[in-house]
Amino acid sequence: MPKKKMKPWHTVWSNIGYLLRDIALEYKLLLVFMIMECVCGVAIPFLAIFVPKEAVALVTEKAGMEEIWLRLGLLAAMLTVLAAVKGLAGSAKYVYSNDVRVLYQARLLMRSLTCDFDQVDGASGLNRYRKANRTLERGDWSGTSVLMAAMMDIGVSGASFILLSGLIALLHPLMVVYLILLSAVNYLALNHARRYQESRKDELAGIERKLYYVEHHSADAKAAKDVRIYTMANWFLLLREDLMEVYARVLGQIKERHLRTGAVQALTMLLRDGAAYAYLIWLVSADALSAADFVLYLGAVTAFSGWVQMLVENVSRIQGASLQLNDMRDFLEAPDRQEPEQPHALPAPGTPVGIEFRRVSFSYGGPAGQVLSNFSLHIAPGEKLAVVGLNGAGKSTLVKLLCGFSKPDSGDILINGLNINGFRKQDLYMLFSAVFQDIMIFPFTIAENISMTSAQKTDRARVWSCLELAGLAEDIRRIPGGIDANMLKAMDEHGVELSGGQQQKLLMARALYKDAPVLVLDEPTAALDPIAESETYDRFHRLCGEKTAIYISHRLASTRFCHRIVLIQGGAVAEAGSHAELLEQGGEYARMFRIQSHYYRKQEVPA
């Protein structure tokens, strides 16, 4: 059974105000067009019900042709002008409403790139981001577009309801009450179906995220060789079929609720319109109503039924669209960690940076999620430290905590004696040049991939200098276009694709270009052979100079040049010392080194 959801944290009125406020700030003309369309939308149908009444009255009163043409022509001219204005306003409004959607898409993208890392990390964060994007990716059926259209339709139908209620009340006040009561039944049925659909939204988002992974990541060029060599295509198709079956079943259950709602609507419409028509016919047969008035009230009842139905449906639509906006605002307005009121100043350029983990504990949630427990470690300014251990020991978690991507459950992390919580997020990022496990090459030029900024802001001489230091300059010079060549074939069929070793050198050049005081290598060479990894680490060691450097690795010989090696085990520092000292101790490090040593027999890295 789907879980009962909590009451939405933004009301419909709050979301309407949120949307209108942004429209007023960004697209003032859109408000003008919306008002014009609404005014015409009320006037046209209200005038339209008087046209047949006027025609019948003119005929029964045996008016002259001149009077008939004059009065009906005036009404027709008014309707034509109003329809033209409404059409023009609607066309202009449609263009702007698409711009509003694009505006929010840009905000979501920017938010995903700048929010706290844990906002987009893991299944829950990705689900929240997925639901936020669903609000905007259905074109005219997107949450913002539906809310805007429903808002206007409610305004039009509400005004028409008031005008027609007054007209029908002249016939009999109970007729209005009867029509409203049956329309309320319609609303309750629609609201029930909408609430059920909302209760399954999280489930649908989770399935869509899995489908996206299967359909897009399995077809990614990086996975193509594995898919073929291990004949995984059929397996992926079966996974997709299973997910689509579940997805279709959930959608079917939602559609079934809406089908029941449709049956209720059909029944109430029959009762509503049938009773109204029967009453009008009875009045005419009893000579209590003229032919012209019969036509007028018949048109009024028909229009009233339509407007009430429209009002009911749009109240339901606006609630559904409001819930979609809740998903978007939930992601956009989720609070990041509060920035310090009086932030620490960054160390002066050239100042060595020391780091201390003081009794730090961290868990990913659940009893099995504990990664670090009362972890303490001091890294001296300018020290070259290797952090080693088995997979899952918490090596990469240290990097996430140090860079401020995640916050420890308890304990403190200090930089030059200052708690990292006292630095602004962007300032903290400025302290680190990092090369992570996942090699990220972007579909920009080589120069932009190194500077990580636009071509206009890139220091080209500095790019070439960093390429020289990283040992990649000669390779780049042989490429047509040099550092201005686009990378990756995903965006450019002539895009440059570098080898694994060349990619590592490019990432080194990127880290050198930033010139941050702390360098971090988080197992970026895991895909290379052990000797190539050792050479890469050794080259980076020579380039980092007097900077503080942290090398994360599960291959022990790669980091023998470091001042100190720390072995993490059980969420704490199990052993610490130089390579020679740890071998002499004969502990876990020595045992792991002996197991791995056959990789290094052909070429040892100097101690």
Coordinates of C-alpha atoms in Angstrom, one line a residue:
M1 CA 0.0 0.0 0.0
P2 CA 1.3 3.5 -0.8
K3 CA 2.4 5.5 2.2
K4 CA 0.2 8.2 3.5
K5 CA 1.8 11.5 2.6
M6 CA 2.2 14.5 4.8
K7 CA 0.3 17.7 4.1
P8 CA 2.1 19.8 1.4
W9 CA 4.3 22.4 3.0
H10 CA 3.3 25.1 0.5
T11 CA -0.4 25.9 0.1
V12 CA -2.0 26.5 -3.3
W13 CA -2.2 30.2 -2.5
S14 CA 1.5 30.3 -1.7
N15 CA 2.4 28.6 -5.0
I16 CA 0.2 31.0 -6.9
G17 CA 1.8 33.9 -5.2
Y18 CA 5.3 32.4 -5.9
L19 CA 4.5 32.0 -9.6
L20 CA 2.9 35.4 -10.0
R21 CA 5.8 37.1 -8.2
D22 CA 8.3 35.7 -10.5
I23 CA 6.2 36.5 -13.6
A24 CA 5.9 40.1 -12.3
L25 CA 9.6 40.4 -11.8
E26 CA 10.8 38.7 -15.0
Y27 CA 7.9 39.0 -17.5
K28 CA 5.7 42.0 -16.8
L29 CA 4.1 41.8 -20.2
L30 CA 2.9 38.3 -19.5
L31 CA 0.7 39.6 -16.7
V32 CA -0.9 42.1 -19.1
F33 CA -1.6 39.4 -21.7
M34 CA -3.1 37.1 -19.0
I35 CA -5.4 39.8 -17.8
M36 CA -6.5 40.7 -21.3
E37 CA -7.2 37.0 -22.1
C38 CA -9.2 36.6 -18.9
V39 CA -11.4 39.7 -19.4
C40 CA -12.2 38.6 -23.0
G41 CA -12.7 35.0 -21.8
V42 CA -15.5 36.2 -19.5
A43 CA -17.1 38.7 -21.9
I44 CA -17.3 36.5 -25.0
P45 CA -19.4 33.6 -23.7
F46 CA -21.6 35.9 -21.6
L47 CA -22.4 38.1 -24.6
A48 CA -22.8 35.0 -26.8
I49 CA -25.8 33.7 -24.8
F50 CA -27.7 37.0 -25.5
V51 CA -27.2 36.7 -29.3
P52 CA -29.8 33.9 -29.9
K53 CA -32.1 35.4 -27.3
E54 CA -31.9 38.7 -29.1
A55 CA -32.5 37.0 -32.5
V56 CA -35.6 35.2 -31.3
A57 CA -37.0 38.4 -29.6
L58 CA -36.5 40.3 -32.8
V59 CA -38.3 37.7 -34.9
T60 CA -41.2 37.3 -32.5
E61 CA -41.5 41.1 -32.2
K62 CA -41.6 41.3 -36.0
A63 CA -38.8 43.9 -36.1
G64 CA -37.6 45.3 -39.4
M65 CA -34.6 44.0 -41.2
E66 CA -32.7 47.2 -40.6
E67 CA -33.1 46.9 -36.8
I68 CA -32.3 43.2 -36.9
W69 CA -29.0 43.8 -38.8
L70 CA -28.1 46.8 -36.6
R71 CA -28.6 45.0 -33.3
L72 CA -27.2 41.6 -34.2
G73 CA -24.4 43.2 -36.2
L74 CA -23.3 45.3 -33.2
L75 CA -23.2 42.1 -31.0
A76 CA -21.3 40.3 -33.7
A77 CA -18.8 43.1 -34.1
M78 CA -18.2 43.2 -30.3
L79 CA -17.7 39.4 -30.2
T80 CA -15.3 39.6 -33.2
V81 CA -13.2 42.3 -31.6
L82 CA -13.1 40.5 -28.3
A83 CA -12.2 37.2 -30.0
A84 CA -9.3 38.9 -31.9
V85 CA -7.9 40.5 -28.7
K86 CA -8.3 37.2 -26.8
G87 CA -6.5 35.3 -29.6
L88 CA -3.6 37.8 -29.8
A89 CA -3.2 37.8 -26.0
G90 CA -3.3 34.0 -25.9
S91 CA -0.6 33.6 -28.5
A92 CA 1.7 36.1 -26.8
K93 CA 1.0 34.5 -23.4
Y94 CA 1.9 31.1 -24.7
V95 CA 5.4 32.2 -25.8
Y96 CA 6.0 33.8 -22.4
S97 CA 4.7 30.8 -20.5
N98 CA 7.4 28.7 -22.2
D99 CA 10.0 31.2 -21.2
V100 CA 8.8 30.9 -17.6
R101 CA 9.4 27.1 -17.7
V102 CA 12.9 27.7 -19.2
L103 CA 13.6 30.2 -16.3
Y104 CA 12.8 27.5 -13.7
Q105 CA 14.7 24.9 -15.6
A106 CA 17.8 27.1 -15.4
R107 CA 17.2 27.7 -11.7
L108 CA 17.0 23.9 -11.1
L109 CA 20.2 23.3 -13.0
M110 CA 22.1 26.1 -11.2
R111 CA 20.8 24.8 -7.9
S112 CA 21.9 21.3 -8.6
L113 CA 25.4 22.6 -9.4
T114 CA 25.8 24.9 -6.3
C115 CA 23.8 23.2 -3.5
D116 CA 25.4 21.2 -0.7
F117 CA 26.7 18.0 -2.2
D118 CA 24.5 15.8 0.0
Q119 CA 21.4 17.5 -1.6
V120 CA 22.1 15.6 -4.8
D121 CA 24.0 12.6 -3.4
G122 CA 22.4 9.2 -3.1
A123 CA 19.0 7.8 -4.1
S124 CA 16.9 10.2 -2.0
G125 CA 18.7 13.3 -3.3
L126 CA 18.5 12.1 -6.9
N127 CA 14.8 11.3 -6.4
R128 CA 14.1 14.8 -5.2
Y129 CA 16.0 16.3 -8.1
R130 CA 14.1 13.9 -10.5
K131 CA 10.7 15.0 -9.1
A132 CA 11.7 18.7 -9.3
N133 CA 12.6 18.2 -13.0
R134 CA 9.4 16.4 -13.7
T135 CA 7.5 19.6 -12.8
L136 CA 8.9 21.2 -15.9
E137 CA 9.6 18.6 -18.6
R138 CA 6.1 17.8 -19.9
G139 CA 5.7 20.9 -22.1
D140 CA 2.2 22.4 -21.8
W141 CA 1.4 19.8 -19.1
S142 CA 4.2 20.9 -16.9
G143 CA 3.4 22.2 -13.4
T144 CA 4.1 25.9 -14.1
S145 CA 2.2 25.9 -17.3
V146 CA -0.8 24.0 -15.8
L147 CA -0.9 26.3 -12.8
M148 CA -0.8 29.4 -15.0
A149 CA -3.6 28.0 -17.3
A150 CA -5.7 26.7 -14.4
M151 CA -5.3 30.0 -12.5
M152 CA -6.7 31.9 -15.5
D153 CA -9.4 29.4 -16.2
I154 CA -10.5 29.6 -12.5
G155 CA -10.6 33.4 -12.8
V156 CA -12.7 33.2 -16.0
S157 CA -15.0 30.4 -14.8
G158 CA -15.4 32.1 -11.3
A159 CA -16.4 35.4 -12.8
S160 CA -18.7 33.7 -15.3
F161 CA -20.2 31.6 -12.4
I162 CA -21.1 34.8 -10.5
L163 CA -22.7 36.4 -13.5
L164 CA -24.6 33.3 -14.6
S165 CA -25.7 32.5 -11.0
G166 CA -27.3 36.0 -10.8
L167 CA -29.1 35.4 -14.1
I168 CA -30.3 31.9 -13.3
A169 CA -31.4 33.0 -9.8
L170 CA -33.9 35.3 -11.5
L171 CA -35.5 32.1 -12.8
H172 CA -35.4 30.2 -9.5
P173 CA -32.8 30.4 -6.7
L174 CA -33.0 26.7 -5.9
M175 CA -31.9 25.9 -9.5
V176 CA -28.5 27.5 -8.7
V177 CA -28.2 25.5 -5.4
Y178 CA -29.1 22.3 -7.2
L179 CA -26.5 22.8 -9.9
I180 CA -23.8 23.7 -7.4
L181 CA -24.5 20.6 -5.2
L182 CA -24.1 18.3 -8.2
S183 CA -20.9 20.1 -9.2
A184 CA -19.5 19.6 -5.7
V185 CA -20.0 15.9 -6.1
N186 CA -17.8 16.1 -9.3
Y187 CA -15.2 18.0 -7.4
L188 CA -15.0 15.4 -4.6
A189 CA -14.6 12.6 -7.2
L190 CA -11.8 14.5 -9.1
N191 CA -10.1 15.4 -5.8
H192 CA -10.1 11.7 -4.7
A193 CA -8.4 10.6 -8.0
R194 CA -5.9 13.4 -7.8
R195 CA -4.9 12.6 -4.2
Y196 CA -4.4 8.9 -5.1
Q197 CA -2.2 10.0 -8.1
E198 CA -0.2 12.2 -5.7
S199 CA 0.3 9.3 -3.3
R200 CA 2.0 7.3 -6.0
K201 CA 4.3 10.0 -7.2
D202 CA 7.4 9.0 -5.2
E203 CA 7.0 5.5 -6.5
L204 CA 6.8 6.6 -10.1
A205 CA 9.9 8.9 -9.6
G206 CA 11.9 5.9 -8.3
I207 CA 10.9 3.7 -11.2
E208 CA 11.7 6.5 -13.7
R209 CA 15.2 7.0 -12.2
K210 CA 15.9 3.3 -12.6
L211 CA 14.6 3.4 -16.2
Y212 CA 16.7 6.4 -17.0
Y213 CA 19.8 4.5 -15.7
V214 CA 19.0 1.4 -17.7
E215 CA 18.2 3.3 -20.9
H216 CA 20.9 5.9 -20.9
H217 CA 23.8 4.5 -18.9
S218 CA 23.7 1.1 -20.5
A219 CA 23.8 2.8 -23.9
D220 CA 26.7 5.1 -22.9
A221 CA 29.8 4.7 -25.0
K222 CA 31.8 3.9 -21.9
A223 CA 29.7 0.8 -21.3
A224 CA 29.5 -0.3 -24.9
K225 CA 32.5 -2.7 -24.8
D226 CA 31.4 -4.4 -21.6
V227 CA 27.8 -4.7 -22.9
R228 CA 29.0 -6.5 -26.1
I229 CA 31.8 -8.6 -24.7
Y230 CA 29.6 -10.0 -21.9
T231 CA 26.5 -10.1 -24.1
M232 CA 24.5 -8.0 -21.7
A233 CA 22.0 -6.5 -24.2
N234 CA 19.3 -9.1 -23.5
W235 CA 19.8 -8.7 -19.7
F236 CA 19.3 -4.9 -20.0
L237 CA 16.2 -5.4 -22.1
L238 CA 14.8 -7.7 -19.5
L239 CA 15.6 -5.2 -16.8
R240 CA 13.8 -2.5 -18.8
E241 CA 10.8 -4.8 -19.5
D242 CA 10.5 -5.5 -15.8
L243 CA 10.7 -1.9 -14.9
M244 CA 8.2 -0.9 -17.6
E245 CA 5.8 -3.6 -16.4
V246 CA 5.9 -2.1 -12.9
Y247 CA 5.6 1.4 -14.3
A248 CA 2.6 0.5 -16.5
R249 CA 0.9 -1.3 -13.5
V250 CA 1.2 1.8 -11.3
L251 CA 0.0 4.1 -14.2
G252 CA -2.9 1.7 -14.8
Q253 CA -4.0 1.8 -11.2
I254 CA -3.9 5.6 -11.4
K255 CA -5.9 5.6 -14.7
E256 CA -8.4 3.3 -13.2
R257 CA -9.2 5.8 -10.4
H258 CA -9.6 8.5 -13.1
L259 CA -11.9 6.2 -15.1
R260 CA -14.2 5.9 -12.0
T261 CA -14.2 9.6 -11.7
G262 CA -15.3 10.0 -15.3
A263 CA -18.3 7.7 -14.7
V264 CA -19.3 9.9 -11.7
Q265 CA -18.9 13.0 -13.8
A266 CA -21.1 11.6 -16.6
L267 CA -23.9 10.7 -14.1
T268 CA -23.9 14.1 -12.3
M269 CA -23.9 15.9 -15.7
L270 CA -27.0 13.9 -16.7
L271 CA -28.8 14.7 -13.5
R272 CA -27.8 18.3 -13.6
D273 CA -28.6 19.2 -17.2
G274 CA -31.6 16.9 -17.5
A275 CA -33.4 18.5 -14.5
A276 CA -32.6 22.0 -15.7
Y277 CA -33.9 21.4 -19.2
A278 CA -37.1 19.6 -17.9
Y279 CA -37.9 22.6 -15.6
L280 CA -37.4 25.1 -18.5
I281 CA -39.7 23.1 -20.8
W282 CA -42.3 22.9 -18.1
L283 CA -42.2 26.7 -17.7
V284 CA -42.7 27.3 -21.4
S285 CA -45.6 24.8 -21.6
A286 CA -47.2 26.7 -18.7
D287 CA -46.8 30.0 -20.5
A288 CA -44.6 31.2 -17.6
L289 CA -41.6 31.8 -20.0
S290 CA -41.4 33.5 -23.4
A291 CA -39.6 31.9 -26.3
A292 CA -36.8 34.4 -26.2
D293 CA -36.3 34.0 -22.4
F294 CA -36.4 30.2 -22.9
V295 CA -33.5 30.5 -25.3
L296 CA -31.7 32.8 -22.9
Y297 CA -32.1 30.6 -19.9
L298 CA -31.4 27.4 -21.9
G299 CA -28.1 29.0 -23.0
A300 CA -27.4 30.2 -19.4
V301 CA -28.0 26.8 -17.9
T302 CA -25.8 25.1 -20.5
A303 CA -23.1 27.7 -20.0
F304 CA -23.4 27.6 -16.3
S305 CA -23.0 23.8 -16.3
G306 CA -19.9 24.2 -18.4
W307 CA -18.4 26.9 -16.3
V308 CA -19.1 25.1 -13.0
Q309 CA -17.6 21.9 -14.5
M310 CA -14.6 24.0 -15.7
L311 CA -14.3 25.5 -12.2
V312 CA -14.4 22.1 -10.5
E313 CA -11.9 20.6 -12.9
N314 CA -9.5 23.6 -12.6
V315 CA -9.7 23.6 -8.8
S316 CA -8.5 20.0 -9.0
R317 CA -5.9 20.9 -11.7
I318 CA -4.6 23.8 -9.7
Q319 CA -4.1 21.5 -6.7
G320 CA -2.3 18.9 -8.7
A321 CA -0.1 21.6 -10.3
S322 CA 0.5 23.1 -6.9
L323 CA 1.8 19.8 -5.7
Q324 CA 4.2 19.7 -8.7
L325 CA 5.4 23.1 -7.7
N326 CA 6.0 21.8 -4.2
D327 CA 8.4 19.3 -5.7
M328 CA 10.2 22.0 -7.5
R329 CA 10.3 24.4 -4.6
D330 CA 11.3 21.6 -2.2
F331 CA 14.5 21.2 -4.2
L332 CA 15.1 24.9 -5.0
E333 CA 14.4 26.1 -1.4
A334 CA 15.9 23.2 0.6
P335 CA 18.2 24.9 3.0
D336 CA 22.0 24.5 2.6
R337 CA 24.2 24.5 5.7
Q338 CA 24.2 28.0 7.1
E339 CA 27.2 30.1 6.1
P340 CA 29.2 31.6 9.0
E341 CA 28.3 35.2 9.8
Q342 CA 32.0 36.1 10.3
P343 CA 33.9 33.6 8.0
H344 CA 37.5 32.7 8.4
A345 CA 39.9 34.3 6.0
L346 CA 41.7 32.0 3.6
P347 CA 45.4 31.5 4.2
A348 CA 47.6 34.0 2.5
P349 CA 48.9 32.8 -0.9
G350 CA 51.9 30.6 -0.5
T351 CA 51.1 29.8 3.2
P352 CA 51.4 26.0 3.8
V353 CA 48.2 24.4 5.0
G354 CA 47.9 22.0 7.9
I355 CA 44.9 19.7 8.5
E356 CA 43.6 18.0 11.5
F357 CA 40.7 15.5 11.9
R358 CA 39.8 15.5 15.6
R359 CA 37.6 12.6 16.9
V360 CA 35.5 12.6 13.7
S361 CA 32.7 10.1 13.2
F362 CA 30.6 9.7 10.1
S363 CA 27.8 7.4 9.0
Y364 CA 25.9 7.0 5.7
G365 CA 22.9 5.9 7.8
G366 CA 21.8 2.6 9.3
P367 CA 23.8 0.3 11.6
A368 CA 25.9 -0.9 8.7
G369 CA 26.6 2.6 7.4
Q370 CA 29.2 3.7 10.0
V371 CA 32.4 4.6 8.1
L372 CA 34.5 6.6 10.6
S373 CA 34.5 6.3 14.4
N374 CA 36.4 8.8 16.5
F375 CA 38.8 9.2 13.7
S376 CA 41.8 11.5 14.5
L377 CA 44.6 12.5 12.1
H378 CA 47.0 15.4 11.9
I379 CA 48.6 16.4 8.5
A380 CA 51.4 18.9 8.9
P381 CA 51.7 21.9 6.5
G382 CA 53.5 20.8 3.4
E383 CA 53.3 17.1 4.3
K384 CA 52.9 14.5 1.6
L385 CA 50.5 12.0 3.2
A386 CA 49.3 8.7 1.7
V387 CA 46.0 7.2 3.0
V388 CA 45.7 3.5 2.2
G389 CA 43.4 0.7 3.1
L390 CA 41.0 -1.8 1.7
N391 CA 38.0 -0.8 -0.4
G392 CA 35.3 0.6 1.9
A393 CA 37.7 1.6 4.6
G394 CA 36.6 5.2 4.4
K395 CA 39.4 6.7 2.3
S396 CA 37.2 8.6 -0.1
T397 CA 34.9 9.6 2.7
L398 CA 37.8 11.5 4.2
V399 CA 38.1 13.5 1.0
K400 CA 34.4 14.3 1.0
L401 CA 34.5 15.5 4.6
L402 CA 37.7 17.5 4.1
C403 CA 36.3 19.3 1.0
G404 CA 33.1 20.1 2.8
F405 CA 30.9 17.9 0.6
S406 CA 29.6 16.1 3.7
K407 CA 29.6 17.1 7.4
P408 CA 30.7 14.7 10.1
D409 CA 28.2 13.4 12.6
S410 CA 30.5 14.5 15.4
G411 CA 34.0 15.8 15.8
D412 CA 35.9 18.6 14.1
I413 CA 38.0 19.2 11.0
L414 CA 40.6 22.0 11.3
I415 CA 42.6 23.8 8.7
N416 CA 45.5 25.7 10.1
G417 CA 43.8 25.4 13.5
L418 CA 40.5 26.8 12.2
N419 CA 37.3 24.7 12.0
I420 CA 36.2 24.2 8.4
N421 CA 32.6 25.1 9.5
G422 CA 33.9 28.7 9.8
F423 CA 34.8 29.0 6.1
R424 CA 32.4 29.9 3.5
K425 CA 31.6 27.0 1.2
Q426 CA 33.1 28.7 -1.9
D427 CA 36.2 29.7 0.1
L428 CA 36.7 26.2 1.3
Y429 CA 36.6 24.8 -2.2
M430 CA 39.3 27.3 -3.2
L431 CA 41.7 25.5 -0.8
F432 CA 41.7 22.2 -2.8
S433 CA 42.8 21.0 -6.2
A434 CA 41.5 17.4 -6.4
V435 CA 41.6 14.6 -8.9
F436 CA 38.8 12.2 -8.1
Q437 CA 38.2 8.5 -8.9
D438 CA 35.7 9.3 -11.6
I439 CA 37.5 10.9 -14.5
M440 CA 35.4 13.8 -15.6
I441 CA 36.2 15.2 -19.1
F442 CA 33.7 17.8 -20.3
P443 CA 32.7 18.4 -23.9
F444 CA 34.5 21.7 -24.0
T445 CA 37.9 22.7 -25.5
I446 CA 41.1 21.3 -24.0
A447 CA 41.9 24.7 -22.6
E448 CA 38.5 25.0 -20.9
N449 CA 38.9 21.5 -19.5
I450 CA 42.1 22.6 -17.8
S451 CA 41.1 26.1 -16.7
M452 CA 37.5 25.0 -15.8
T453 CA 36.2 28.3 -17.0
S454 CA 35.2 30.0 -20.2
A455 CA 37.6 30.6 -23.1
Q456 CA 37.5 34.3 -22.5
K457 CA 38.6 33.9 -18.9
T458 CA 41.3 31.3 -19.6
D459 CA 44.9 32.1 -19.3
R460 CA 46.3 30.4 -22.4
A461 CA 49.9 30.7 -21.5
R462 CA 49.2 29.2 -18.1
V463 CA 47.4 26.3 -19.8
W464 CA 50.4 25.5 -21.9
S465 CA 52.7 25.8 -18.9
C466 CA 50.6 23.3 -16.9
L467 CA 50.5 20.9 -19.9
E468 CA 54.3 21.1 -20.1
L469 CA 54.6 20.3 -16.4
A470 CA 52.1 17.4 -16.7
G471 CA 54.0 16.0 -19.7
L472 CA 51.1 16.4 -22.1
A473 CA 52.1 19.4 -24.2
E474 CA 53.7 17.5 -27.0
D475 CA 50.6 15.3 -27.5
I476 CA 48.3 18.3 -27.6
R477 CA 50.5 20.1 -30.1
R478 CA 50.0 17.2 -32.5
I479 CA 46.2 17.6 -32.3
P480 CA 44.7 19.9 -35.0
G481 CA 43.5 23.0 -33.1
G482 CA 45.8 22.4 -30.1
I483 CA 44.2 23.5 -26.9
D484 CA 41.3 25.0 -28.8
A485 CA 40.2 21.5 -30.0
N486 CA 36.9 20.3 -28.6
M487 CA 36.9 17.2 -26.5
L488 CA 34.6 14.2 -26.7
K489 CA 32.6 13.0 -29.6
A490 CA 29.3 13.3 -27.7
M491 CA 29.1 17.0 -28.8
D492 CA 31.5 17.1 -31.7
E493 CA 32.1 14.2 -34.1
H494 CA 35.7 15.4 -34.4
G495 CA 36.1 15.7 -30.7
V496 CA 39.4 14.6 -29.1
E497 CA 39.4 11.3 -27.2
L498 CA 42.5 10.9 -25.0
S499 CA 43.9 7.6 -23.8
G500 CA 43.7 6.7 -20.1
G501 CA 47.3 7.9 -19.4
Q502 CA 46.7 11.1 -21.3
Q503 CA 43.5 11.8 -19.3
Q504 CA 45.5 11.4 -16.1
K505 CA 48.0 14.0 -17.3
L506 CA 45.1 16.3 -18.3
L507 CA 43.6 16.1 -14.8
M508 CA 47.1 16.9 -13.4
A509 CA 47.3 20.0 -15.6
R510 CA 43.8 20.9 -14.3
A511 CA 44.9 20.6 -10.7
L512 CA 48.1 22.5 -11.4
Y513 CA 46.2 25.3 -13.1
K514 CA 44.0 25.9 -10.1
D515 CA 47.1 26.2 -7.9
A516 CA 45.3 25.5 -4.7
P517 CA 47.4 25.0 -1.5
V518 CA 46.2 21.4 -0.9
L519 CA 46.4 18.7 -3.6
V520 CA 44.3 15.6 -3.4
L521 CA 44.5 12.5 -5.5
D522 CA 41.6 10.2 -4.7
E523 CA 42.5 7.0 -6.5
P524 CA 42.2 8.6 -10.0
T525 CA 44.5 5.9 -11.5
A526 CA 42.6 2.8 -10.3
A527 CA 42.0 1.9 -14.0
L528 CA 45.8 2.0 -14.8
D529 CA 48.2 -0.8 -14.2
P530 CA 50.3 -0.7 -11.0
I531 CA 53.5 0.6 -12.6
A532 CA 51.7 3.3 -14.6
E533 CA 49.9 4.3 -11.4
S534 CA 53.2 4.6 -9.5
E535 CA 54.7 6.7 -12.3
T536 CA 51.6 9.0 -12.3
Y537 CA 51.8 9.5 -8.5
D538 CA 55.6 10.0 -8.7
R539 CA 55.1 12.7 -11.4
F540 CA 52.4 14.4 -9.4
H541 CA 54.7 14.3 -6.3
R542 CA 57.4 16.1 -8.2
L543 CA 55.0 18.8 -9.5
C544 CA 53.3 19.6 -6.2
G545 CA 56.4 21.2 -4.7
E546 CA 55.9 22.5 -1.1
K547 CA 52.1 22.1 -1.2
T548 CA 50.3 19.9 1.2
A549 CA 49.3 16.7 -0.7
I550 CA 47.0 13.8 0.2
Y551 CA 47.3 10.6 -1.9
I552 CA 44.4 8.1 -1.6
S553 CA 45.3 4.6 -2.9
H554 CA 44.7 0.9 -2.3
R555 CA 48.0 0.1 -4.0
L556 CA 50.7 0.5 -1.4
A557 CA 53.9 0.8 -3.5
S558 CA 52.5 3.8 -5.4
T559 CA 52.9 6.1 -2.3
R560 CA 56.3 5.0 -1.0
F561 CA 57.7 8.5 -1.6
C562 CA 55.3 10.1 0.9
H563 CA 56.5 11.5 4.2
R564 CA 54.0 9.4 6.0
I565 CA 51.6 6.6 5.2
V566 CA 48.3 6.0 7.1
L567 CA 46.5 2.8 7.0
I568 CA 42.7 3.1 7.8
Q569 CA 40.9 0.1 9.2
G570 CA 37.7 -0.2 11.1
G571 CA 37.0 3.5 10.7
A572 CA 40.2 4.6 12.5
V573 CA 44.0 4.9 11.9
A574 CA 45.3 1.4 12.4
E575 CA 49.0 2.1 11.5
A576 CA 51.1 5.2 10.6
G577 CA 54.6 5.8 9.6
S578 CA 56.9 5.8 6.5
H579 CA 56.9 2.9 4.1
A580 CA 60.1 1.4 5.7
E581 CA 58.7 1.8 9.2
L582 CA 55.5 0.1 8.4
L583 CA 57.2 -2.8 6.8
E584 CA 59.5 -3.2 9.8
Q585 CA 56.4 -3.2 12.1
G586 CA 55.2 -6.3 10.3
G587 CA 51.5 -5.4 10.7
E588 CA 48.6 -5.2 8.3
Y589 CA 50.4 -2.8 5.9
A590 CA 53.3 -5.2 5.6
R591 CA 51.0 -8.1 5.0
M592 CA 49.1 -6.2 2.3
F593 CA 52.3 -5.1 0.7
R594 CA 53.6 -8.6 0.5
I595 CA 50.4 -9.7 -1.2
Q596 CA 50.7 -6.9 -3.8
S597 CA 54.5 -7.0 -4.2
H598 CA 54.4 -9.3 -7.3
Y599 CA 53.1 -6.3 -9.3
Y600 CA 56.2 -4.3 -8.6
R601 CA 59.0 -6.9 -9.2
K602 CA 59.8 -5.5 -12.6
Q603 CA 60.0 -1.9 -11.5
E604 CA 60.3 -0.6 -8.0
V605 CA 59.5 3.0 -7.1
P606 CA 62.4 4.5 -5.2
A607 CA 61.8 4.9 -1.5

